[in-house]
Each structure stands twice: as structure tokens, then as C-alpha cells.
Amino acid sequence: QKEVEQDPGPLSVPEGAIVSLNCTYSNSAFQYFMWYRQYSRKGPELLMYTYSSGNKEDGRFTAQVDKSSKYISLFIRDSQPSDSATYLCATEGGGATNKLIFGTGTLLAVQP
Amino acid sequence: DGGITQSPKYLFRKEGQNVTLSCEQNLNHDAMYWYRQDPGQGLRLIYYSQIVNDFQKGDIAEGYSVSREKKESFPLTVTSAQKNPTAFYLCASSIGTGLGTGELFFGEGSRLTVL
């Protein structure tokens, strides 16, 4: 079993839709969770960084962590064509360092 | 502008040749990383360095080598021993390496194709 699992998609939605992107992880010791956005042929950029359980909101984006079910989600409200990208979830892999474990990424296409 | 610069953006190599990918950062970050990205496999860690003149193997270090002679620079050499070198290579840096410092800043990547 991979430590972080993510549905690769692709996911296609119409402009204005609410998008839900999800990951599951296996190790209950993970505490820090991230979502990165990667446009085609570019490096990833950090979107959201959360600690432990709960929600974090930033504009149209909400990151949610449910540690009881080892589930992390990213919601995008009022999705725009400019949101079309690959979204990668990641977690710090435990221990004393910040070494990240990434999901495989979900390719999102928002159709105008 | 602060950031990470990778070069070249595209590189073609014949089998049996070593190639070196450049990575420079002006963020004054202590830690630097090299990842490989393949379709359907996400990002896999090749090497990382927490401090100058020190580096550690990641999950897929075989066939790669690195150096960290300066804080700003972390070049990656893809050697002829790497069996499947065609991939998108990403360099990243972070402020530190302790828990809670996992925000990575990535370069734009280098796409290596072996002919």
C-alpha cells in the first residue's frame, strides 16, 4: 500500500463548479499536509499547508484534514479555467525531518 | 526576484552519456532537493541536502550523483548507470528540514530525453 494515495483523474468540470480533490494516507503519525498545484511543464507551487485536523480556507480554496479517517481534501469553489492543472497532495513523512511524501497528482480540467 | 533556477529546460542525451542538471537558488534556504516526476508516479526523491558539503540519498538515488559545494547550488548528474533517465527533473528548496518546514519552493524543471 502506498503511503499516500490519490486518484489520478483526469477530472473534467464546467466553469463555476465546486471541485473536490481527495487523498488518503496510511500513517496516523503524519501531521502536516499540503496541496501543491502544478501547471503543465512547470514546477509545483504550494497552495495550502495545514497542521493536524480541521479546515483551512484561502479565497476559493479550502483544505480539509480528517485524521480519524486519514483523509485529506481540497475544495475549489467557483472553479475557473485557470484552475486547470495537476493537484498534488503531500504530507511530511514522519520522523524528525520534513521529508515529503507526495500523491501521484490529480489532473483537473475546468471547461469554459 | 527570489527563486530557483534550473537549466537547461530541455536536454537530449545519447545513451551512455552523463549529463548534469543545474539548480541555483537565491532564497538563502539551507535545504535543497532533487525530485524525478514520471507520469502516474508522482514526485520521487532522488537526493537531498540539508547543509553545504552534506547530502543524503532519497528513494531512487541509484544512477544519480550530486554535490553541494555552495549553499546556492545543488547540481544533479544523471549517469550512464541510470537505466531509465528520461523524465522531468525538479529541484526544490526549503528553509529548513525540521518538522513543519515542509514548504518546498520548486524550480521550473528540466526535461531530459534519452535518444
Short mmCIF file of N, CA, C and O in Angstrom, two decimals, chain A:
data_model
loop_
_atom_site.label_atom_id
_atom_site.label_comp_id
_atom_site.label_asym_id
_atom_site.label_seq_id
_atom_site.Cartn_x
_atom_site.Cartn_y
_atom_site.Cartn_z
N GLN A 1 0.85 -1.20 0.00
CA GLN A 1 0.00 0.00 0.00
C GLN A 1 0.89 1.25 0.00
O GLN A 1 1.83 1.36 0.78
N LYS A 2 0.60 2.20 -0.90
CA LYS A 2 1.35 3.44 -0.91
C LYS A 2 1.01 4.24 0.33
O LYS A 2 -0.11 4.19 0.84
N GLU A 3 1.96 5.05 0.77
CA GLU A 3 1.72 5.85 1.97
C GLU A 3 0.72 6.97 1.72
O GLU A 3 0.01 7.39 2.64
N VAL A 4 0.68 7.48 0.49
CA VAL A 4 -0.30 8.50 0.12
C VAL A 4 -0.94 8.06 -1.20
O VAL A 4 -0.23 7.83 -2.17
N GLU A 5 -2.25 7.96 -1.21
CA GLU A 5 -2.97 7.53 -2.41
C GLU A 5 -3.81 8.69 -2.93
O GLU A 5 -4.48 9.38 -2.15
N GLN A 6 -3.79 8.84 -4.25
CA GLN A 6 -4.55 9.94 -4.86
C GLN A 6 -5.08 9.47 -6.21
O GLN A 6 -4.34 8.85 -6.99
N ASP A 7 -6.32 9.73 -6.47
CA ASP A 7 -6.93 9.37 -7.76
C ASP A 7 -6.31 10.25 -8.84
O ASP A 7 -6.38 11.47 -8.75
N PRO A 8 -5.74 9.66 -9.89
CA PRO A 8 -5.05 10.46 -10.90
C PRO A 8 -5.96 11.23 -11.84
O PRO A 8 -5.51 12.12 -12.57
N GLY A 9 -7.26 10.91 -11.82
CA GLY A 9 -8.18 11.56 -12.75
C GLY A 9 -7.97 11.03 -14.16
O GLY A 9 -7.62 9.88 -14.33
N PRO A 10 -8.21 11.81 -15.22
CA PRO A 10 -8.48 13.24 -15.14
C PRO A 10 -9.90 13.55 -14.69
O PRO A 10 -10.79 12.74 -14.83
N LEU A 11 -10.06 14.74 -14.14
CA LEU A 11 -11.33 15.22 -13.68
C LEU A 11 -11.70 16.44 -14.51
O LEU A 11 -10.91 17.38 -14.60
N SER A 12 -12.85 16.38 -15.16
CA SER A 12 -13.28 17.48 -16.01
C SER A 12 -14.58 18.05 -15.47
O SER A 12 -15.53 17.30 -15.23
N VAL A 13 -14.61 19.36 -15.25
CA VAL A 13 -15.79 20.01 -14.68
C VAL A 13 -16.09 21.28 -15.48
O VAL A 13 -15.20 21.86 -16.10
N PRO A 14 -17.34 21.75 -15.44
CA PRO A 14 -17.67 23.01 -16.11
C PRO A 14 -17.25 24.18 -15.23
O PRO A 14 -17.19 24.06 -13.99
N GLU A 15 -16.96 25.29 -15.85
CA GLU A 15 -16.62 26.52 -15.12
C GLU A 15 -17.71 26.83 -14.09
O GLU A 15 -18.90 26.71 -14.37
N GLY A 16 -17.28 27.22 -12.89
CA GLY A 16 -18.23 27.56 -11.83
C GLY A 16 -18.56 26.42 -10.91
O GLY A 16 -19.17 26.62 -9.85
N ALA A 17 -18.16 25.21 -11.26
CA ALA A 17 -18.47 24.04 -10.43
C ALA A 17 -17.62 24.04 -9.16
O ALA A 17 -16.57 24.69 -9.09
N ILE A 18 -18.10 23.30 -8.17
CA ILE A 18 -17.30 23.04 -6.97
C ILE A 18 -16.51 21.77 -7.22
O ILE A 18 -17.07 20.73 -7.59
N VAL A 19 -15.21 21.84 -7.00
CA VAL A 19 -14.34 20.71 -7.24
C VAL A 19 -13.89 20.13 -5.90
O VAL A 19 -13.56 20.88 -4.97
N SER A 20 -13.90 18.82 -5.83
CA SER A 20 -13.41 18.14 -4.64
C SER A 20 -12.28 17.20 -5.03
O SER A 20 -12.46 16.30 -5.86
N LEU A 21 -11.11 17.42 -4.47
CA LEU A 21 -9.94 16.57 -4.74
C LEU A 21 -9.56 15.90 -3.43
O LEU A 21 -9.57 16.54 -2.37
N ASN A 22 -9.20 14.62 -3.51
CA ASN A 22 -9.03 13.86 -2.28
C ASN A 22 -7.78 12.98 -2.29
O ASN A 22 -7.33 12.54 -3.34
N CYS A 23 -7.28 12.75 -1.08
CA CYS A 23 -6.17 11.82 -0.88
C CYS A 23 -6.41 11.04 0.41
O CYS A 23 -7.07 11.56 1.32
N THR A 24 -5.85 9.86 0.46
CA THR A 24 -5.83 9.11 1.71
C THR A 24 -4.38 8.81 2.06
O THR A 24 -3.52 8.77 1.18
N TYR A 25 -4.12 8.65 3.34
CA TYR A 25 -2.76 8.33 3.75
C TYR A 25 -2.81 7.21 4.78
O TYR A 25 -3.86 6.93 5.36
N SER A 26 -1.68 6.57 4.97
CA SER A 26 -1.70 5.33 5.75
C SER A 26 -1.17 5.49 7.18
O SER A 26 -1.53 4.70 8.06
N ASN A 27 -0.34 6.47 7.43
CA ASN A 27 0.35 6.56 8.71
C ASN A 27 -0.29 7.63 9.60
O ASN A 27 -0.27 8.81 9.28
N SER A 28 -0.83 7.20 10.70
CA SER A 28 -1.52 8.14 11.59
C SER A 28 -0.57 9.15 12.24
O SER A 28 -0.99 10.11 12.86
N ALA A 29 0.74 8.93 12.12
CA ALA A 29 1.71 9.87 12.70
C ALA A 29 1.88 11.14 11.87
O ALA A 29 2.41 12.13 12.35
N PHE A 30 1.42 11.11 10.62
CA PHE A 30 1.56 12.31 9.77
C PHE A 30 0.75 13.45 10.36
O PHE A 30 -0.40 13.27 10.75
N GLN A 31 1.36 14.64 10.38
CA GLN A 31 0.68 15.78 10.99
C GLN A 31 0.56 16.99 10.07
O GLN A 31 -0.31 17.82 10.27
N TYR A 32 1.45 17.12 9.12
CA TYR A 32 1.46 18.28 8.25
C TYR A 32 1.02 17.83 6.85
O TYR A 32 1.53 16.85 6.31
N PHE A 33 0.12 18.59 6.27
CA PHE A 33 -0.47 18.20 4.99
C PHE A 33 -0.47 19.41 4.05
O PHE A 33 -0.74 20.54 4.46
N MET A 34 -0.16 19.13 2.81
CA MET A 34 -0.03 20.19 1.83
C MET A 34 -0.75 19.85 0.54
O MET A 34 -0.94 18.67 0.22
N TRP A 35 -1.14 20.89 -0.17
CA TRP A 35 -1.62 20.76 -1.54
C TRP A 35 -0.76 21.66 -2.42
O TRP A 35 -0.58 22.84 -2.11
N TYR A 36 -0.24 21.06 -3.49
CA TYR A 36 0.52 21.80 -4.47
C TYR A 36 -0.26 21.81 -5.79
O TYR A 36 -0.94 20.84 -6.13
N ARG A 37 -0.10 22.89 -6.53
CA ARG A 37 -0.69 22.99 -7.86
C ARG A 37 0.45 23.03 -8.87
O ARG A 37 1.43 23.75 -8.68
N GLN A 38 0.29 22.26 -9.94
CA GLN A 38 1.33 22.21 -10.97
C GLN A 38 0.70 22.41 -12.34
O GLN A 38 -0.07 21.57 -12.82
N TYR A 39 1.06 23.51 -12.97
CA TYR A 39 0.65 23.74 -14.35
C TYR A 39 1.55 22.93 -15.27
O TYR A 39 2.68 22.59 -14.92
N SER A 40 1.03 22.69 -16.47
CA SER A 40 1.74 21.84 -17.42
C SER A 40 3.15 22.38 -17.68
O SER A 40 3.34 23.57 -17.92
N ARG A 41 4.13 21.49 -17.60
CA ARG A 41 5.53 21.81 -17.88
C ARG A 41 6.13 22.84 -16.92
O ARG A 41 7.09 23.53 -17.26
N LYS A 42 5.55 22.95 -15.73
CA LYS A 42 6.08 23.87 -14.71
C LYS A 42 6.34 23.11 -13.43
O LYS A 42 5.91 21.96 -13.26
N GLY A 43 7.04 23.76 -12.50
CA GLY A 43 7.22 23.16 -11.19
C GLY A 43 6.00 23.37 -10.31
O GLY A 43 5.23 24.31 -10.52
N PRO A 44 5.77 22.51 -9.33
CA PRO A 44 4.64 22.68 -8.42
C PRO A 44 4.81 23.95 -7.56
O PRO A 44 5.93 24.37 -7.27
N GLU A 45 3.68 24.50 -7.15
CA GLU A 45 3.69 25.64 -6.21
C GLU A 45 2.74 25.33 -5.07
O GLU A 45 1.69 24.70 -5.27
N LEU A 46 3.12 25.75 -3.88
CA LEU A 46 2.30 25.43 -2.71
C LEU A 46 1.00 26.23 -2.72
O LEU A 46 0.99 27.43 -2.90
N LEU A 47 -0.11 25.51 -2.52
CA LEU A 47 -1.43 26.14 -2.42
C LEU A 47 -1.88 26.27 -0.97
O LEU A 47 -2.30 27.33 -0.54
N MET A 48 -1.81 25.18 -0.24
CA MET A 48 -2.33 25.16 1.12
C MET A 48 -1.42 24.29 1.99
O MET A 48 -0.89 23.29 1.53
N TYR A 49 -1.29 24.69 3.26
CA TYR A 49 -0.43 23.98 4.20
C TYR A 49 -1.20 23.91 5.52
O TYR A 49 -1.51 24.95 6.11
N THR A 50 -1.55 22.72 5.96
CA THR A 50 -2.35 22.59 7.17
C THR A 50 -1.67 21.67 8.17
O THR A 50 -0.89 20.79 7.80
N TYR A 51 -2.00 21.91 9.42
CA TYR A 51 -1.44 21.10 10.51
C TYR A 51 -2.59 20.40 11.21
O TYR A 51 -3.59 21.03 11.54
N SER A 52 -2.45 19.11 11.40
CA SER A 52 -3.41 18.28 12.13
C SER A 52 -4.79 18.35 11.47
O SER A 52 -4.91 18.57 10.28
N SER A 53 -5.83 18.14 12.23
CA SER A 53 -7.17 18.07 11.66
C SER A 53 -7.80 19.44 11.53
O SER A 53 -7.36 20.41 12.16
N GLY A 54 -8.85 19.51 10.71
CA GLY A 54 -9.60 20.75 10.61
C GLY A 54 -9.58 21.30 9.20
O GLY A 54 -9.13 20.66 8.26
N ASN A 55 -10.13 22.49 9.09
CA ASN A 55 -10.25 23.18 7.80
C ASN A 55 -9.37 24.40 7.75
O ASN A 55 -9.10 25.04 8.77
N LYS A 56 -8.92 24.72 6.54
CA LYS A 56 -8.20 25.98 6.32
C LYS A 56 -8.70 26.56 5.01
O LYS A 56 -8.77 25.84 4.02
N GLU A 57 -9.06 27.83 5.04
CA GLU A 57 -9.64 28.46 3.86
C GLU A 57 -8.74 29.57 3.35
O GLU A 57 -8.14 30.32 4.13
N ASP A 58 -8.65 29.66 2.02
CA ASP A 58 -7.88 30.75 1.41
C ASP A 58 -8.57 31.09 0.10
O ASP A 58 -8.39 30.40 -0.91
N GLY A 59 -9.39 32.14 0.15
CA GLY A 59 -10.12 32.53 -1.05
C GLY A 59 -11.08 31.43 -1.48
O GLY A 59 -11.92 30.99 -0.70
N ARG A 60 -10.94 30.98 -2.71
CA ARG A 60 -11.85 29.95 -3.23
C ARG A 60 -11.41 28.54 -2.83
O ARG A 60 -12.10 27.57 -3.16
N PHE A 61 -10.31 28.42 -2.15
CA PHE A 61 -9.75 27.12 -1.81
C PHE A 61 -9.95 26.80 -0.32
O PHE A 61 -9.72 27.66 0.53
N THR A 62 -10.36 25.56 -0.05
CA THR A 62 -10.47 25.07 1.33
C THR A 62 -9.77 23.72 1.42
O THR A 62 -10.07 22.82 0.64
N ALA A 63 -8.85 23.61 2.37
CA ALA A 63 -8.20 22.33 2.64
C ALA A 63 -8.80 21.75 3.90
O ALA A 63 -9.05 22.46 4.88
N GLN A 64 -9.05 20.46 3.86
CA GLN A 64 -9.69 19.79 4.99
C GLN A 64 -8.90 18.53 5.34
O GLN A 64 -8.51 17.77 4.43
N VAL A 65 -8.65 18.33 6.61
CA VAL A 65 -7.95 17.14 7.05
C VAL A 65 -8.83 16.41 8.07
O VAL A 65 -9.28 17.02 9.04
N ASP A 66 -9.06 15.13 7.84
CA ASP A 66 -9.78 14.30 8.80
C ASP A 66 -8.83 13.20 9.24
O ASP A 66 -8.67 12.18 8.55
N LYS A 67 -8.20 13.39 10.38
CA LYS A 67 -7.19 12.42 10.83
C LYS A 67 -7.81 11.11 11.26
O LYS A 67 -7.17 10.07 11.23
N SER A 68 -9.08 11.15 11.66
CA SER A 68 -9.71 9.90 12.12
C SER A 68 -9.86 8.92 10.97
O SER A 68 -9.75 7.70 11.14
N SER A 69 -10.09 9.45 9.76
CA SER A 69 -10.22 8.56 8.61
C SER A 69 -9.01 8.63 7.68
O SER A 69 -9.00 8.00 6.63
N LYS A 70 -8.01 9.42 8.07
CA LYS A 70 -6.78 9.58 7.27
C LYS A 70 -7.12 10.04 5.85
O LYS A 70 -6.71 9.42 4.85
N TYR A 71 -7.86 11.13 5.81
CA TYR A 71 -8.40 11.62 4.54
C TYR A 71 -8.10 13.11 4.46
O TYR A 71 -8.36 13.85 5.41
N ILE A 72 -7.57 13.55 3.32
CA ILE A 72 -7.35 14.98 3.12
C ILE A 72 -8.03 15.41 1.83
O ILE A 72 -8.06 14.65 0.85
N SER A 73 -8.60 16.60 1.85
CA SER A 73 -9.39 17.08 0.72
C SER A 73 -9.01 18.51 0.39
O SER A 73 -8.61 19.28 1.27
N LEU A 74 -9.19 18.85 -0.86
CA LEU A 74 -9.08 20.23 -1.33
C LEU A 74 -10.35 20.55 -2.09
O LEU A 74 -10.71 19.83 -3.03
N PHE A 75 -11.04 21.61 -1.67
CA PHE A 75 -12.24 22.04 -2.36
C PHE A 75 -11.94 23.35 -3.08
O PHE A 75 -11.30 24.25 -2.52
N ILE A 76 -12.41 23.43 -4.30
CA ILE A 76 -12.27 24.66 -5.08
C ILE A 76 -13.68 25.14 -5.42
O ILE A 76 -14.44 24.42 -6.09
N ARG A 77 -14.02 26.33 -4.94
CA ARG A 77 -15.34 26.90 -5.25
C ARG A 77 -15.25 27.74 -6.50
O ARG A 77 -14.19 28.32 -6.80
N ASP A 78 -16.38 27.85 -7.22
CA ASP A 78 -16.44 28.71 -8.40
C ASP A 78 -15.21 28.48 -9.28
O ASP A 78 -14.44 29.40 -9.59
N SER A 79 -15.01 27.25 -9.68
CA SER A 79 -13.80 26.89 -10.43
C SER A 79 -13.70 27.67 -11.74
O SER A 79 -14.71 27.99 -12.38
N GLN A 80 -12.47 27.99 -12.10
CA GLN A 80 -12.16 28.78 -13.28
C GLN A 80 -11.27 27.98 -14.23
O GLN A 80 -10.52 27.10 -13.78
N PRO A 81 -11.30 28.30 -15.52
CA PRO A 81 -10.38 27.61 -16.44
C PRO A 81 -8.92 27.72 -16.00
O PRO A 81 -8.13 26.80 -16.24
N SER A 82 -8.58 28.81 -15.34
CA SER A 82 -7.20 28.98 -14.87
C SER A 82 -6.84 28.02 -13.73
O SER A 82 -5.67 27.90 -13.36
N ASP A 83 -7.84 27.32 -13.19
CA ASP A 83 -7.57 26.31 -12.16
C ASP A 83 -7.15 24.98 -12.80
O ASP A 83 -6.77 24.05 -12.08
N SER A 84 -7.23 24.88 -14.10
CA SER A 84 -6.85 23.65 -14.79
C SER A 84 -5.36 23.38 -14.57
O SER A 84 -4.50 24.16 -14.97
N ALA A 85 -5.08 22.28 -13.92
CA ALA A 85 -3.70 21.95 -13.52
C ALA A 85 -3.72 20.57 -12.88
O ALA A 85 -4.77 19.96 -12.72
N THR A 86 -2.55 20.11 -12.50
CA THR A 86 -2.44 18.90 -11.69
C THR A 86 -2.30 19.31 -10.23
O THR A 86 -1.50 20.19 -9.90
N TYR A 87 -3.08 18.68 -9.37
CA TYR A 87 -3.05 18.98 -7.94
C TYR A 87 -2.43 17.81 -7.19
O TYR A 87 -2.89 16.66 -7.32
N LEU A 88 -1.39 18.11 -6.44
CA LEU A 88 -0.65 17.08 -5.72
C LEU A 88 -0.87 17.26 -4.22
O LEU A 88 -0.65 18.36 -3.69
N CYS A 89 -1.27 16.20 -3.56
CA CYS A 89 -1.30 16.25 -2.11
C CYS A 89 0.06 15.75 -1.60
O CYS A 89 0.76 15.01 -2.29
N ALA A 90 0.42 16.17 -0.39
CA ALA A 90 1.69 15.75 0.18
C ALA A 90 1.59 15.80 1.69
O ALA A 90 0.80 16.56 2.26
N THR A 91 2.41 14.99 2.33
CA THR A 91 2.48 15.02 3.78
C THR A 91 3.93 14.88 4.20
O THR A 91 4.73 14.29 3.47
N GLU A 92 4.27 15.46 5.33
CA GLU A 92 5.63 15.26 5.87
C GLU A 92 5.69 13.85 6.41
O GLU A 92 4.83 13.42 7.16
N GLY A 93 6.73 13.13 6.01
CA GLY A 93 6.75 11.69 6.21
C GLY A 93 7.09 11.19 7.59
O GLY A 93 7.55 10.06 7.74
N GLY A 94 6.85 11.99 8.59
CA GLY A 94 7.10 11.50 9.94
C GLY A 94 8.56 11.60 10.32
O GLY A 94 9.40 12.05 9.54
N GLY A 95 8.87 11.23 11.52
CA GLY A 95 10.24 11.34 11.99
C GLY A 95 10.58 12.78 12.32
O GLY A 95 9.69 13.61 12.53
N ALA A 96 11.84 13.11 12.34
CA ALA A 96 12.27 14.43 12.77
C ALA A 96 12.47 15.39 11.60
O ALA A 96 12.78 16.55 11.81
N THR A 97 12.28 14.93 10.38
CA THR A 97 12.54 15.81 9.25
C THR A 97 11.25 16.11 8.51
O THR A 97 10.21 15.49 8.74
N ASN A 98 11.38 17.06 7.58
CA ASN A 98 10.22 17.47 6.80
C ASN A 98 10.16 16.75 5.46
O ASN A 98 9.50 17.22 4.55
N LYS A 99 10.80 15.61 5.32
CA LYS A 99 10.81 14.91 4.04
C LYS A 99 9.38 14.63 3.60
O LYS A 99 8.60 14.04 4.34
N LEU A 100 9.03 15.05 2.39
CA LEU A 100 7.65 14.97 1.93
C LEU A 100 7.38 13.67 1.19
O LEU A 100 8.23 13.13 0.50
N ILE A 101 6.14 13.20 1.35
CA ILE A 101 5.64 12.08 0.55
C ILE A 101 4.49 12.64 -0.27
O ILE A 101 3.55 13.22 0.28
N PHE A 102 4.58 12.48 -1.58
CA PHE A 102 3.60 13.05 -2.49
C PHE A 102 2.63 11.99 -2.98
O PHE A 102 3.00 10.82 -3.17
N GLY A 103 1.39 12.43 -3.24
CA GLY A 103 0.47 11.62 -4.02
C GLY A 103 0.84 11.73 -5.49
O GLY A 103 1.70 12.52 -5.87
N THR A 104 0.19 10.94 -6.32
CA THR A 104 0.53 10.91 -7.74
C THR A 104 0.00 12.11 -8.50
O THR A 104 0.44 12.38 -9.61
N GLY A 105 -0.93 12.86 -7.87
CA GLY A 105 -1.48 14.04 -8.55
C GLY A 105 -2.79 13.73 -9.26
O GLY A 105 -2.96 12.64 -9.81
N THR A 106 -3.70 14.70 -9.24
CA THR A 106 -4.97 14.61 -9.97
C THR A 106 -5.00 15.71 -11.02
O THR A 106 -4.81 16.89 -10.69
N LEU A 107 -5.20 15.32 -12.26
CA LEU A 107 -5.28 16.29 -13.35
C LEU A 107 -6.70 16.83 -13.44
O LEU A 107 -7.66 16.08 -13.60
N LEU A 108 -6.84 18.14 -13.29
CA LEU A 108 -8.13 18.81 -13.32
C LEU A 108 -8.24 19.68 -14.57
O LEU A 108 -7.31 20.44 -14.88
N ALA A 109 -9.36 19.56 -15.26
CA ALA A 109 -9.64 20.43 -16.40
C ALA A 109 -10.96 21.14 -16.15
O ALA A 109 -11.98 20.47 -15.91
N VAL A 110 -10.95 22.47 -16.14
CA VAL A 110 -12.16 23.24 -15.96
C VAL A 110 -12.54 23.80 -17.32
O VAL A 110 -11.81 24.59 -17.91
N GLN A 111 -13.70 23.37 -17.81
CA GLN A 111 -14.13 23.72 -19.16
C GLN A 111 -14.90 25.05 -19.15
O GLN A 111 -15.81 25.21 -18.36
N PRO A 112 -14.52 25.99 -20.02
CA PRO A 112 -15.25 27.29 -20.06
C PRO A 112 -16.64 27.12 -20.64
O PRO A 112 -16.93 26.15 -21.34
#
